[in-house]
């Protein structure tokens, strides 16, 4: 085929690669989780339900009768044992940065907190319905929210965002939910709620960026 070849510098519609900004909000959330876990371990035991209750874990009667609504938030930064926090923080480390870059720092922080608190609130409502109370803690609700948010964002971007694909995320979410439902002592209600809230919030907060080309930069 005949024609004049233009390299990337001559072509005004060549896509300009952008450097990935640092996702310091996600990193800060991870550090806060780790620091609070270390504090709890040094002052007691994170596998002691009564000790965890004294330091902000979720428990329906305390929230409803004692009006201790802060537990909906504080329990997000608490974990039962080393395996619990390692598993959660690894997933947040791998996926959280992607969503922070997609949403922006402020929106990501709002997104994360709403997903976590919302998942805890739905879990609390479910416990009211079944009348079965349990001590709860963990960032899983918020993390499933991150997964749900990424599923939406990746889908909007035609099945791919940075190094993530829709298939990878859906597979991860399905596998994580399966492990939860086949294990004991797991708050599956919070997981499902976080996933759904994450998808809905991402639809509200995310705006697909306009394609940046060299013509925009040069003012062509």
Short mmCIF file of C-alpha atoms in Angstrom, two decimals:
data_model
loop_
_atom_site.label_atom_id
_atom_site.label_comp_id
_atom_site.label_asym_id
_atom_site.label_seq_id
_atom_site.Cartn_x
_atom_site.Cartn_y
_atom_site.Cartn_z
CA UNK A 1 0.00 0.00 0.00
CA UNK A 2 1.40 3.37 -1.07
CA UNK A 3 1.45 6.36 1.24
CA UNK A 4 3.57 8.60 3.37
CA UNK A 5 4.73 7.09 6.66
CA UNK A 6 4.66 9.28 9.77
CA UNK A 7 6.44 8.26 12.93
CA UNK A 8 5.07 8.89 16.40
CA UNK A 9 6.53 12.40 16.51
CA UNK A 10 5.07 13.49 13.17
CA UNK A 11 1.62 11.98 13.70
CA UNK A 12 -0.59 14.46 15.64
CA UNK A 13 -2.94 11.63 16.67
CA UNK A 14 -0.25 9.47 18.22
CA UNK A 15 -1.34 8.53 21.75
CA UNK A 16 0.95 10.15 24.30
CA UNK A 17 1.98 7.65 27.02
CA UNK A 18 1.45 8.92 30.53
CA UNK A 19 3.41 8.07 33.65
CA UNK A 20 1.41 6.31 36.34
CA UNK A 21 0.96 8.61 39.35
CA UNK A 22 1.76 7.23 42.76
CA UNK A 23 -1.25 5.84 44.58
CA UNK A 24 -0.34 7.17 48.02
CA UNK A 25 -3.90 6.99 49.41
CA UNK A 26 -4.03 3.22 48.88
CA UNK A 27 -0.55 2.90 50.37
CA UNK A 28 -1.61 4.95 53.40
CA UNK A 29 -4.65 2.72 53.95
CA UNK A 30 -2.42 -0.36 53.90
CA UNK A 31 0.02 1.22 56.37
CA UNK A 32 -2.83 2.19 58.74
CA UNK A 33 -4.15 -1.38 58.70
CA UNK A 34 -0.70 -2.78 59.44
CA UNK A 35 0.08 -0.25 62.19
CA UNK A 36 -3.19 -0.87 64.01
CA UNK A 37 -2.70 -4.62 63.69
CA UNK A 38 0.79 -4.34 65.22
CA UNK A 39 -0.53 -2.14 68.03
CA UNK A 40 -3.25 -4.68 68.85
CA UNK A 41 -0.79 -7.56 68.77
CA UNK A 42 1.63 -5.74 71.08
CA UNK A 43 -1.08 -4.85 73.59
CA UNK A 44 -3.11 -8.06 73.42
CA UNK A 45 -4.19 -10.65 70.87
CA UNK A 46 -6.00 -10.06 67.59
CA UNK A 47 -7.45 -13.56 67.85
CA UNK A 48 -9.19 -12.76 71.13
CA UNK A 49 -12.76 -11.69 70.33
CA UNK A 50 -13.26 -9.88 73.66
CA UNK A 51 -10.03 -7.94 73.23
CA UNK A 52 -11.02 -6.98 69.69
CA UNK A 53 -14.43 -5.81 70.93
CA UNK A 54 -12.70 -3.49 73.40
CA UNK A 55 -10.77 -1.90 70.53
CA UNK A 56 -13.49 -1.29 67.94
CA UNK A 57 -14.58 -4.56 66.35
CA UNK A 58 -18.14 -4.91 65.00
CA UNK A 59 -20.85 -6.38 67.21
CA UNK A 60 -24.51 -5.75 66.44
CA UNK A 61 -25.87 -5.26 69.98
CA UNK A 62 -23.12 -2.73 70.79
CA UNK A 63 -23.92 -0.75 67.64
CA UNK A 64 -27.71 -0.86 67.98
CA UNK A 65 -28.25 -0.70 71.74
CA UNK A 66 -25.09 1.15 72.69
CA UNK A 67 -25.22 3.46 69.65
CA UNK A 68 -21.54 2.74 69.00
CA UNK A 69 -21.78 3.49 65.29
CA UNK A 70 -18.06 4.18 65.04
CA UNK A 71 -17.56 0.40 64.95
CA UNK A 72 -18.81 0.39 61.37
CA UNK A 73 -15.61 2.30 60.54
CA UNK A 74 -13.03 1.13 63.07
CA UNK A 75 -13.66 -2.56 62.38
CA UNK A 76 -12.48 -1.97 58.79
CA UNK A 77 -8.94 -1.50 60.10
CA UNK A 78 -8.90 -4.58 62.34
CA UNK A 79 -8.01 -8.18 61.50
CA UNK A 80 -8.16 -11.52 63.27
CA UNK A 81 -4.64 -12.90 63.13
CA UNK A 82 -1.69 -12.59 60.76
CA UNK A 83 -3.19 -14.64 57.91
CA UNK A 84 -6.28 -12.43 57.83
CA UNK A 85 -4.38 -9.18 57.43
CA UNK A 86 -1.75 -10.57 55.04
CA UNK A 87 -4.39 -11.92 52.65
CA UNK A 88 -6.39 -8.70 52.69
CA UNK A 89 -3.45 -6.35 52.33
CA UNK A 90 -1.95 -8.35 49.46
CA UNK A 91 -5.18 -8.02 47.46
CA UNK A 92 -5.44 -4.32 48.31
CA UNK A 93 -1.80 -3.77 47.33
CA UNK A 94 -2.27 -5.49 43.97
CA UNK A 95 -5.61 -3.91 43.00
CA UNK A 96 -6.07 -0.72 44.99
CA UNK A 97 -3.49 1.34 43.10
CA UNK A 98 -5.28 0.73 39.80
CA UNK A 99 -8.61 1.99 41.10
CA UNK A 100 -7.04 5.00 42.81
CA UNK A 101 -5.46 6.08 39.54
CA UNK A 102 -8.79 5.59 37.76
CA UNK A 103 -10.91 7.51 40.28
CA UNK A 104 -8.43 10.01 41.67
CA UNK A 105 -7.18 10.24 45.24
CA UNK A 106 -10.13 11.96 46.94
CA UNK A 107 -12.77 9.90 45.16
CA UNK A 108 -10.87 6.71 45.91
CA UNK A 109 -10.72 7.46 49.63
CA UNK A 110 -14.45 8.25 49.70
CA UNK A 111 -15.13 5.11 47.64
CA UNK A 112 -13.10 2.86 49.95
CA UNK A 113 -14.68 4.15 53.16
CA UNK A 114 -18.25 4.00 51.83
CA UNK A 115 -17.73 0.44 50.56
CA UNK A 116 -16.36 -0.70 53.92
CA UNK A 117 -18.95 1.05 56.08
CA UNK A 118 -21.75 0.11 53.68
CA UNK A 119 -20.73 -3.56 53.68
CA UNK A 120 -20.68 -3.56 57.49
CA UNK A 121 -24.11 -1.90 57.60
CA UNK A 122 -25.61 -4.51 55.26
CA UNK A 123 -24.03 -7.28 57.33
CA UNK A 124 -25.56 -5.74 60.45
CA UNK A 125 -29.02 -5.66 58.83
CA UNK A 126 -28.65 -9.32 57.87
CA UNK A 127 -27.72 -10.25 61.44
CA UNK A 128 -30.83 -8.42 62.67
CA UNK A 129 -32.98 -10.49 60.30
CA UNK A 130 -31.50 -13.85 61.30
CA UNK A 131 -30.94 -12.92 64.95
CA UNK A 132 -27.41 -14.32 64.97
CA UNK A 133 -24.75 -11.97 66.35
CA UNK A 134 -21.02 -12.34 65.82
CA UNK A 135 -17.91 -10.25 66.38
CA UNK A 136 -16.66 -8.96 63.03
CA UNK A 137 -13.56 -7.20 61.75
CA UNK A 138 -11.59 -6.84 58.54
CA UNK A 139 -11.15 -4.78 55.40
CA UNK A 140 -12.77 -7.44 53.21
CA UNK A 141 -15.96 -5.46 52.57
CA UNK A 142 -13.98 -2.47 51.30
CA UNK A 143 -11.63 -4.71 49.31
CA UNK A 144 -14.52 -6.48 47.60
CA UNK A 145 -15.76 -2.98 46.86
CA UNK A 146 -12.45 -2.26 45.13
CA UNK A 147 -12.86 -5.43 43.07
CA UNK A 148 -16.41 -4.44 42.14
CA UNK A 149 -15.31 -0.92 41.23
CA UNK A 150 -12.54 -2.25 39.01
CA UNK A 151 -14.94 -4.65 37.29
CA UNK A 152 -17.06 -1.65 36.29
CA UNK A 153 -14.12 0.56 35.28
CA UNK A 154 -12.47 -2.20 33.24
CA UNK A 155 -15.77 -3.01 31.52
CA UNK A 156 -16.24 0.67 30.58
CA UNK A 157 -12.73 0.66 29.12
CA UNK A 158 -13.59 -2.22 26.77
CA UNK A 159 -12.36 -5.00 29.00
CA UNK A 160 -8.93 -3.72 29.98
CA UNK A 161 -7.37 -1.17 32.33
CA UNK A 162 -3.60 -0.93 32.67
CA UNK A 163 -2.61 -4.56 33.33
CA UNK A 164 -6.07 -5.78 34.36
CA UNK A 165 -8.81 -7.45 32.31
CA UNK A 166 -12.49 -8.09 33.03
CA UNK A 167 -11.93 -11.85 32.96
CA UNK A 168 -9.17 -11.65 35.59
CA UNK A 169 -11.29 -9.57 37.95
CA UNK A 170 -14.48 -11.60 37.57
CA UNK A 171 -12.49 -14.79 38.10
CA UNK A 172 -10.86 -13.36 41.23
CA UNK A 173 -14.20 -12.17 42.63
CA UNK A 174 -15.91 -15.51 41.92
CA UNK A 175 -13.04 -17.50 43.45
CA UNK A 176 -12.91 -15.29 46.55
CA UNK A 177 -16.66 -15.58 47.08
CA UNK A 178 -16.47 -19.34 46.61
CA UNK A 179 -13.74 -19.62 49.25
CA UNK A 180 -15.83 -17.50 51.59
CA UNK A 181 -19.00 -19.55 51.20
CA UNK A 182 -17.12 -22.82 51.67
CA UNK A 183 -15.27 -21.63 54.78
CA UNK A 184 -16.39 -21.01 58.34
CA UNK A 185 -16.22 -17.72 60.24
CA UNK A 186 -16.40 -15.60 57.06
CA UNK A 187 -18.80 -12.67 56.70
CA UNK A 188 -20.04 -13.48 53.19
CA UNK A 189 -22.82 -10.91 53.46
CA UNK A 190 -20.26 -8.13 53.79
CA UNK A 191 -18.29 -9.53 50.85
CA UNK A 192 -21.27 -9.61 48.50
CA UNK A 193 -22.49 -6.22 49.74
CA UNK A 194 -19.06 -4.67 49.23
CA UNK A 195 -18.87 -6.03 45.68
CA UNK A 196 -22.30 -4.66 44.75
CA UNK A 197 -21.72 -1.30 46.44
CA UNK A 198 -18.37 -1.01 44.64
CA UNK A 199 -19.96 -1.52 41.23
CA UNK A 200 -22.69 1.05 41.96
CA UNK A 201 -20.29 3.64 43.39
CA UNK A 202 -17.88 3.26 40.49
CA UNK A 203 -20.76 3.92 38.09
CA UNK A 204 -21.44 7.14 39.99
CA UNK A 205 -17.87 8.36 40.57
CA UNK A 206 -15.89 7.16 37.55
CA UNK A 207 -15.53 9.27 34.43
CA UNK A 208 -13.75 7.75 31.47
CA UNK A 209 -10.86 10.08 30.53
CA UNK A 210 -10.75 11.65 27.11
CA UNK A 211 -8.11 10.29 24.78
CA UNK A 212 -5.03 12.50 24.84
CA UNK A 213 -3.23 12.93 21.54
CA UNK A 214 -0.28 15.01 20.45
CA UNK A 215 -2.63 17.34 18.59
CA UNK A 216 -4.21 18.36 21.90
CA UNK A 217 -0.80 19.19 23.33
CA UNK A 218 0.36 21.14 20.30
CA UNK A 219 -2.99 22.93 19.90
CA UNK A 220 -3.44 21.61 16.34
#
